[in-house]
mmCIF file of C-alpha atoms in Angstrom:
data_model
loop_
_atom_site.group_PDB
_atom_site.id
_atom_site.type_symbol
_atom_site.label_atom_id
_atom_site.label_comp_id
_atom_site.label_asym_id
_atom_site.label_seq_id
_atom_site.Cartn_x
_atom_site.Cartn_y
_atom_site.Cartn_z
ATOM 1 C CA UNK A 215 -0.144 8.494 4.944
ATOM 2 C CA UNK A 216 1.174 11.798 3.728
ATOM 3 C CA UNK A 217 0.728 14.864 5.931
ATOM 4 C CA UNK A 218 -0.421 18.239 4.650
ATOM 5 C CA UNK A 219 -0.715 21.275 6.883
ATOM 6 C CA UNK A 220 -2.558 24.545 6.408
ATOM 7 C CA UNK A 221 -2.198 27.856 8.162
ATOM 8 C CA UNK A 222 -4.143 29.578 9.556
ATOM 9 C CA UNK A 223 -6.945 27.265 10.680
ATOM 10 C CA UNK A 224 -9.358 30.131 10.768
ATOM 11 C CA UNK A 225 -9.243 33.821 10.020
ATOM 12 C CA UNK A 226 -11.631 36.724 10.409
ATOM 13 C CA UNK A 227 -10.960 39.839 8.383
ATOM 14 C CA UNK A 228 -12.606 43.066 7.345
ATOM 15 C CA UNK A 229 -14.070 43.534 3.903
ATOM 16 C CA UNK A 230 -11.489 44.868 1.462
ATOM 17 C CA UNK A 231 -8.455 43.322 3.103
ATOM 18 C CA UNK A 232 -6.321 40.485 1.742
ATOM 19 C CA UNK A 233 -5.772 37.136 3.390
ATOM 20 C CA UNK A 234 -2.978 34.670 2.719
ATOM 21 C CA UNK A 235 -3.400 30.939 3.337
ATOM 22 C CA UNK A 236 -0.417 28.582 3.359
ATOM 23 C CA UNK A 237 -0.430 24.924 2.409
ATOM 24 C CA UNK A 238 2.575 22.727 3.166
ATOM 25 C CA UNK A 239 3.394 19.121 2.419
ATOM 26 C CA UNK A 240 5.305 18.064 5.518
ATOM 27 C CA UNK A 241 6.830 14.707 4.631
ATOM 28 C CA UNK A 242 6.836 14.666 0.857
ATOM 29 C CA UNK A 243 7.401 16.961 -2.102
ATOM 30 C CA UNK A 244 4.539 18.130 -4.286
ATOM 31 C CA UNK A 245 5.015 19.707 -7.686
ATOM 32 C CA UNK A 246 1.259 20.111 -7.827
ATOM 33 C CA UNK A 247 -1.208 21.164 -5.164
ATOM 34 C CA UNK A 248 -4.938 21.765 -5.390
ATOM 35 C CA UNK A 249 -7.074 24.485 -3.839
ATOM 36 C CA UNK A 250 -10.720 23.815 -3.058
ATOM 37 C CA UNK A 251 -13.547 25.862 -1.627
ATOM 38 C CA UNK A 252 -16.525 24.443 0.205
ATOM 39 C CA UNK A 253 -19.625 26.356 1.253
ATOM 40 C CA UNK A 254 -21.753 24.987 4.114
ATOM 41 C CA UNK A 255 -23.539 21.751 3.226
ATOM 42 C CA UNK A 256 -22.205 21.862 -0.321
ATOM 43 C CA UNK A 257 -19.711 19.744 -2.177
ATOM 44 C CA UNK A 258 -16.029 20.427 -2.745
ATOM 45 C CA UNK A 259 -15.354 22.829 -5.586
ATOM 46 C CA UNK A 260 -11.928 22.821 -7.206
ATOM 47 C CA UNK A 261 -10.703 26.391 -7.594
ATOM 48 C CA UNK A 262 -7.268 25.936 -9.089
ATOM 49 C CA UNK A 263 -4.277 23.702 -9.563
ATOM 50 C CA UNK A 264 -1.042 25.103 -8.213
ATOM 51 C CA UNK A 265 2.112 24.197 -10.155
ATOM 52 C CA UNK A 266 5.600 24.563 -8.728
ATOM 53 C CA UNK A 267 7.652 26.910 -10.857
ATOM 54 C CA UNK A 268 4.854 27.889 -13.208
ATOM 55 C CA UNK A 269 1.467 29.575 -13.293
ATOM 56 C CA UNK A 270 -1.540 28.085 -11.592
ATOM 57 C CA UNK A 271 -4.384 26.653 -13.636
ATOM 58 C CA UNK A 272 -7.747 28.111 -12.645
ATOM 59 C CA UNK A 273 -11.134 26.484 -13.033
ATOM 60 C CA UNK A 274 -13.789 28.193 -15.064
ATOM 61 C CA UNK A 275 -15.428 31.020 -13.181
ATOM 62 C CA UNK A 276 -12.600 31.514 -10.678
ATOM 63 C CA UNK A 277 -11.031 34.961 -10.891
ATOM 64 C CA UNK A 278 -7.261 34.605 -11.074
ATOM 65 C CA UNK A 279 -6.686 38.225 -10.058
ATOM 66 C CA UNK A 280 -8.758 37.757 -6.936
ATOM 67 C CA UNK A 281 -7.367 34.406 -5.863
ATOM 68 C CA UNK A 282 -3.616 34.657 -6.250
ATOM 69 C CA UNK A 283 -1.718 31.392 -6.092
ATOM 70 C CA UNK A 284 2.010 31.010 -5.648
ATOM 71 C CA UNK A 285 3.811 27.674 -5.530
ATOM 72 C CA UNK A 286 7.191 28.856 -4.293
ATOM 73 C CA UNK A 287 8.761 25.520 -3.480
ATOM 74 C CA UNK A 288 8.137 21.794 -3.654
ATOM 75 C CA UNK A 289 6.504 21.883 -0.219
ATOM 76 C CA UNK A 290 4.656 25.199 -0.135
ATOM 77 C CA UNK A 291 1.738 26.728 -1.991
ATOM 78 C CA UNK A 292 -0.065 29.893 -0.959
ATOM 79 C CA UNK A 293 -3.511 31.217 -1.790
ATOM 80 C CA UNK A 294 -4.135 34.931 -1.309
ATOM 81 C CA UNK A 295 -7.709 36.139 -1.318
ATOM 82 C CA UNK A 296 -7.395 39.773 -2.389
ATOM 83 C CA UNK A 297 -9.903 42.466 -1.492
ATOM 84 C CA UNK A 298 -12.024 39.937 0.355
ATOM 85 C CA UNK A 299 -15.787 40.411 0.559
ATOM 86 C CA UNK A 300 -18.397 38.652 2.714
ATOM 87 C CA UNK A 301 -19.307 36.352 -0.180
ATOM 88 C CA UNK A 302 -15.743 34.986 -0.064
ATOM 89 C CA UNK A 303 -16.426 33.590 3.392
ATOM 90 C CA UNK A 304 -15.966 29.846 3.034
ATOM 91 C CA UNK A 305 -13.914 26.813 3.977
ATOM 92 C CA UNK A 306 -10.735 26.712 1.893
ATOM 93 C CA UNK A 307 -8.931 23.391 1.677
ATOM 94 C CA UNK A 308 -5.721 22.418 -0.083
ATOM 95 C CA UNK A 309 -4.545 18.991 -1.122
ATOM 96 C CA UNK A 310 -1.400 17.453 -2.532
ATOM 97 C CA UNK A 311 -1.092 14.219 -4.519
ATOM 98 C CA UNK A 312 1.331 11.605 -3.339
ATOM 99 C CA UNK A 313 2.465 8.148 -4.380
ATOM 100 C CA UNK A 314 2.024 6.091 -7.513
ATOM 101 C CA UNK A 315 -1.749 6.511 -7.408
ATOM 102 C CA UNK A 316 -1.591 10.317 -6.983
ATOM 103 C CA UNK A 317 -3.864 10.006 -3.973
ATOM 104 C CA UNK A 318 -4.787 13.482 -2.797
ATOM 105 C CA UNK A 319 -4.094 14.194 0.853
ATOM 106 C CA UNK A 320 -5.882 17.161 2.309
ATOM 107 C CA UNK A 321 -4.805 19.847 4.692
ATOM 108 C CA UNK A 322 -7.111 20.528 7.657
ATOM 109 C CA UNK A 323 -8.678 23.530 5.936
ATOM 110 C CA UNK A 324 -8.947 27.248 6.643
ATOM 111 C CA UNK A 325 -12.229 28.793 7.632
ATOM 112 C CA UNK A 326 -12.411 32.368 6.318
ATOM 113 C CA UNK A 327 -14.976 34.828 7.610
ATOM 114 C CA UNK A 328 -15.118 38.242 5.983
ATOM 115 C CA UNK A 329 -17.015 40.862 7.950
ATOM 116 C CA UNK B 109 -19.535 15.051 -19.991
ATOM 117 C CA UNK B 110 -17.981 13.737 -16.827
ATOM 118 C CA UNK B 111 -20.266 12.863 -13.953
ATOM 119 C CA UNK B 112 -20.379 11.166 -10.573
ATOM 120 C CA UNK B 113 -23.637 10.080 -8.959
ATOM 121 C CA UNK B 114 -24.111 9.034 -5.355
ATOM 122 C CA UNK B 115 -27.083 9.231 -3.002
ATOM 123 C CA UNK B 116 -27.489 12.476 -1.099
ATOM 124 C CA UNK B 117 -28.246 10.947 2.260
ATOM 125 C CA UNK B 118 -28.507 7.545 3.938
ATOM 126 C CA UNK B 119 -29.508 6.428 7.411
ATOM 127 C CA UNK B 120 -28.321 3.289 9.178
ATOM 128 C CA UNK B 121 -28.323 1.788 12.659
ATOM 129 C CA UNK B 122 -25.338 1.437 14.948
ATOM 130 C CA UNK B 123 -23.806 -2.031 14.593
ATOM 131 C CA UNK B 124 -25.344 -2.630 11.174
ATOM 132 C CA UNK B 125 -23.866 -2.671 7.661
ATOM 133 C CA UNK B 126 -24.378 0.027 5.022
ATOM 134 C CA UNK B 127 -23.435 0.176 1.349
ATOM 135 C CA UNK B 128 -22.935 3.530 -0.359
ATOM 136 C CA UNK B 129 -23.099 3.313 -4.145
ATOM 137 C CA UNK B 130 -21.366 5.482 -6.714
ATOM 138 C CA UNK B 131 -21.628 5.499 -10.487
ATOM 139 C CA UNK B 132 -19.232 7.427 -12.667
ATOM 140 C CA UNK B 133 -18.726 8.555 -16.238
ATOM 141 C CA UNK B 134 -15.307 9.929 -17.070
ATOM 142 C CA UNK B 135 -13.070 10.494 -20.049
ATOM 143 C CA UNK B 136 -10.669 7.678 -19.406
ATOM 144 C CA UNK B 137 -10.177 6.173 -15.975
ATOM 145 C CA UNK B 138 -7.253 6.062 -13.602
ATOM 146 C CA UNK B 139 -8.890 4.943 -10.399
ATOM 147 C CA UNK B 140 -11.746 5.480 -7.972
ATOM 148 C CA UNK B 141 -11.272 7.090 -4.565
ATOM 149 C CA UNK B 142 -13.414 7.219 -1.451
ATOM 150 C CA UNK B 143 -12.984 9.890 1.191
ATOM 151 C CA UNK B 144 -14.650 10.497 4.554
ATOM 152 C CA UNK B 145 -15.493 14.041 5.626
ATOM 153 C CA UNK B 146 -16.786 14.860 9.078
ATOM 154 C CA UNK B 147 -18.764 18.071 9.435
ATOM 155 C CA UNK B 148 -16.489 21.098 9.562
ATOM 156 C CA UNK B 149 -13.385 19.107 8.707
ATOM 157 C CA UNK B 150 -11.356 18.327 5.588
ATOM 158 C CA UNK B 151 -11.735 15.015 3.749
ATOM 159 C CA UNK B 152 -9.586 12.059 4.742
ATOM 160 C CA UNK B 153 -8.583 9.307 2.334
ATOM 161 C CA UNK B 154 -10.281 5.936 2.774
ATOM 162 C CA UNK B 155 -9.628 3.784 -0.275
ATOM 163 C CA UNK B 156 -8.464 3.512 -3.857
ATOM 164 C CA UNK B 157 -9.550 1.000 -6.504
ATOM 165 C CA UNK B 158 -8.296 0.732 -10.058
ATOM 166 C CA UNK B 159 -8.849 -2.974 -10.727
ATOM 167 C CA UNK B 160 -12.167 -4.778 -10.565
ATOM 168 C CA UNK B 161 -12.974 -6.370 -7.271
ATOM 169 C CA UNK B 162 -13.201 -5.813 -3.568
ATOM 170 C CA UNK B 163 -10.547 -4.140 -1.423
ATOM 171 C CA UNK B 164 -10.974 -4.721 2.299
ATOM 172 C CA UNK B 165 -9.505 -2.457 4.947
ATOM 173 C CA UNK B 166 -10.755 -3.252 8.414
ATOM 174 C CA UNK B 167 -14.433 -2.336 8.790
ATOM 175 C CA UNK B 168 -14.423 -0.575 5.431
ATOM 176 C CA UNK B 169 -14.367 -2.246 2.018
ATOM 177 C CA UNK B 170 -14.554 -0.744 -1.454
ATOM 178 C CA UNK B 171 -15.663 -2.444 -4.649
ATOM 179 C CA UNK B 172 -15.129 -1.512 -8.278
ATOM 180 C CA UNK B 173 -16.619 -2.657 -11.570
ATOM 181 C CA UNK B 174 -14.974 -0.792 -14.418
ATOM 182 C CA UNK B 175 -17.257 -2.247 -17.073
ATOM 183 C CA UNK B 176 -20.298 -0.921 -15.205
ATOM 184 C CA UNK B 177 -18.760 2.365 -14.095
ATOM 185 C CA UNK B 178 -19.773 1.442 -10.560
ATOM 186 C CA UNK B 179 -18.269 1.400 -7.114
ATOM 187 C CA UNK B 180 -19.518 0.983 -3.595
ATOM 188 C CA UNK B 181 -18.180 1.604 -0.130
ATOM 189 C CA UNK B 182 -19.235 -0.960 2.457
ATOM 190 C CA UNK B 183 -19.119 -0.056 6.128
ATOM 191 C CA UNK B 184 -19.525 -2.858 8.674
ATOM 192 C CA UNK B 185 -20.203 -2.789 12.412
ATOM 193 C CA UNK B 186 -21.262 0.817 12.193
ATOM 194 C CA UNK B 187 -20.240 3.131 14.990
ATOM 195 C CA UNK B 188 -21.631 6.550 15.838
ATOM 196 C CA UNK B 189 -18.321 8.109 14.788
ATOM 197 C CA UNK B 190 -18.970 6.866 11.243
ATOM 198 C CA UNK B 191 -21.585 9.604 10.878
ATOM 199 C CA UNK B 192 -20.028 11.733 8.139
ATOM 200 C CA UNK B 193 -20.190 12.507 4.453
ATOM 201 C CA UNK B 194 -18.592 10.000 2.099
ATOM 202 C CA UNK B 195 -17.176 11.371 -1.117
ATOM 203 C CA UNK B 196 -16.661 9.332 -4.262
ATOM 204 C CA UNK B 197 -14.134 10.643 -6.797
ATOM 205 C CA UNK B 198 -12.973 9.220 -10.124
ATOM 206 C CA UNK B 199 -9.678 10.081 -11.767
ATOM 207 C CA UNK B 200 -9.892 10.727 -15.502
ATOM 208 C CA UNK B 201 -7.314 10.243 -18.234
ATOM 209 C CA UNK B 202 -5.699 13.599 -17.377
ATOM 210 C CA UNK B 203 -5.317 12.497 -13.754
ATOM 211 C CA UNK B 204 -7.944 15.040 -12.715
ATOM 212 C CA UNK B 205 -10.283 14.042 -9.900
ATOM 213 C CA UNK B 206 -13.984 14.304 -10.670
ATOM 214 C CA UNK B 207 -15.855 14.612 -7.373
ATOM 215 C CA UNK B 208 -19.287 13.419 -6.398
ATOM 216 C CA UNK B 209 -21.444 15.650 -4.203
ATOM 217 C CA UNK B 210 -21.046 13.275 -1.269
ATOM 218 C CA UNK B 211 -23.399 11.016 0.671
ATOM 219 C CA UNK B 212 -24.309 12.125 4.165
ATOM 220 C CA UNK B 213 -24.502 9.054 6.381
ATOM 221 C CA UNK B 214 -26.570 9.339 9.547
ATOM 222 C CA UNK B 215 -26.076 6.650 12.179
ATOM 223 C CA UNK B 216 -28.855 6.094 14.696
ATOM 224 C CA UNK B 217 -28.436 4.289 18.028
#
């Protein structure tokens, strides 16, 4: 299967700082990548769709100025959580579709804790 | 609206068989996916169905009935490591994935 990596695996930051999370497709190219957030014992929530060479598409209720997405190349998308607050603490996971069926392959996730 | 329904939690015994059901309503349909998610980890892909019928992959099988908007994931010879959440997701006509809330499967010795 396709391999997607994420960095960092976990991060702890102070309230008010910004955190950047990278998502890479290692053995395939992805013009689209997806960013999800998952709170403990809750389901996956799609935040936004990252599009290479154009603006990201955000889901309703997700602040685009707070969650900055950049899809700089066919193998890299970044999510920057700006001015992070404790309520932003969550598990952030990216995925990239691959193959004829557009099966989404997930990165290992980034656990963000904002103090 | 678009919707996926699956049971919240199921319990089964090691060595047994369990069937996790999923019903979906989407605008158009481009396939049904099952993922496994262990606690604290990201989901991993298990299966994809777009045609009616049963797809078998080792101990796991997935079934689809498009006319009924229904799928199930069948797990045989259950092992303790199968304790996880199982996510059902349907792809709509825009190739967007609509996710179920997941079924937490608890395996008892």
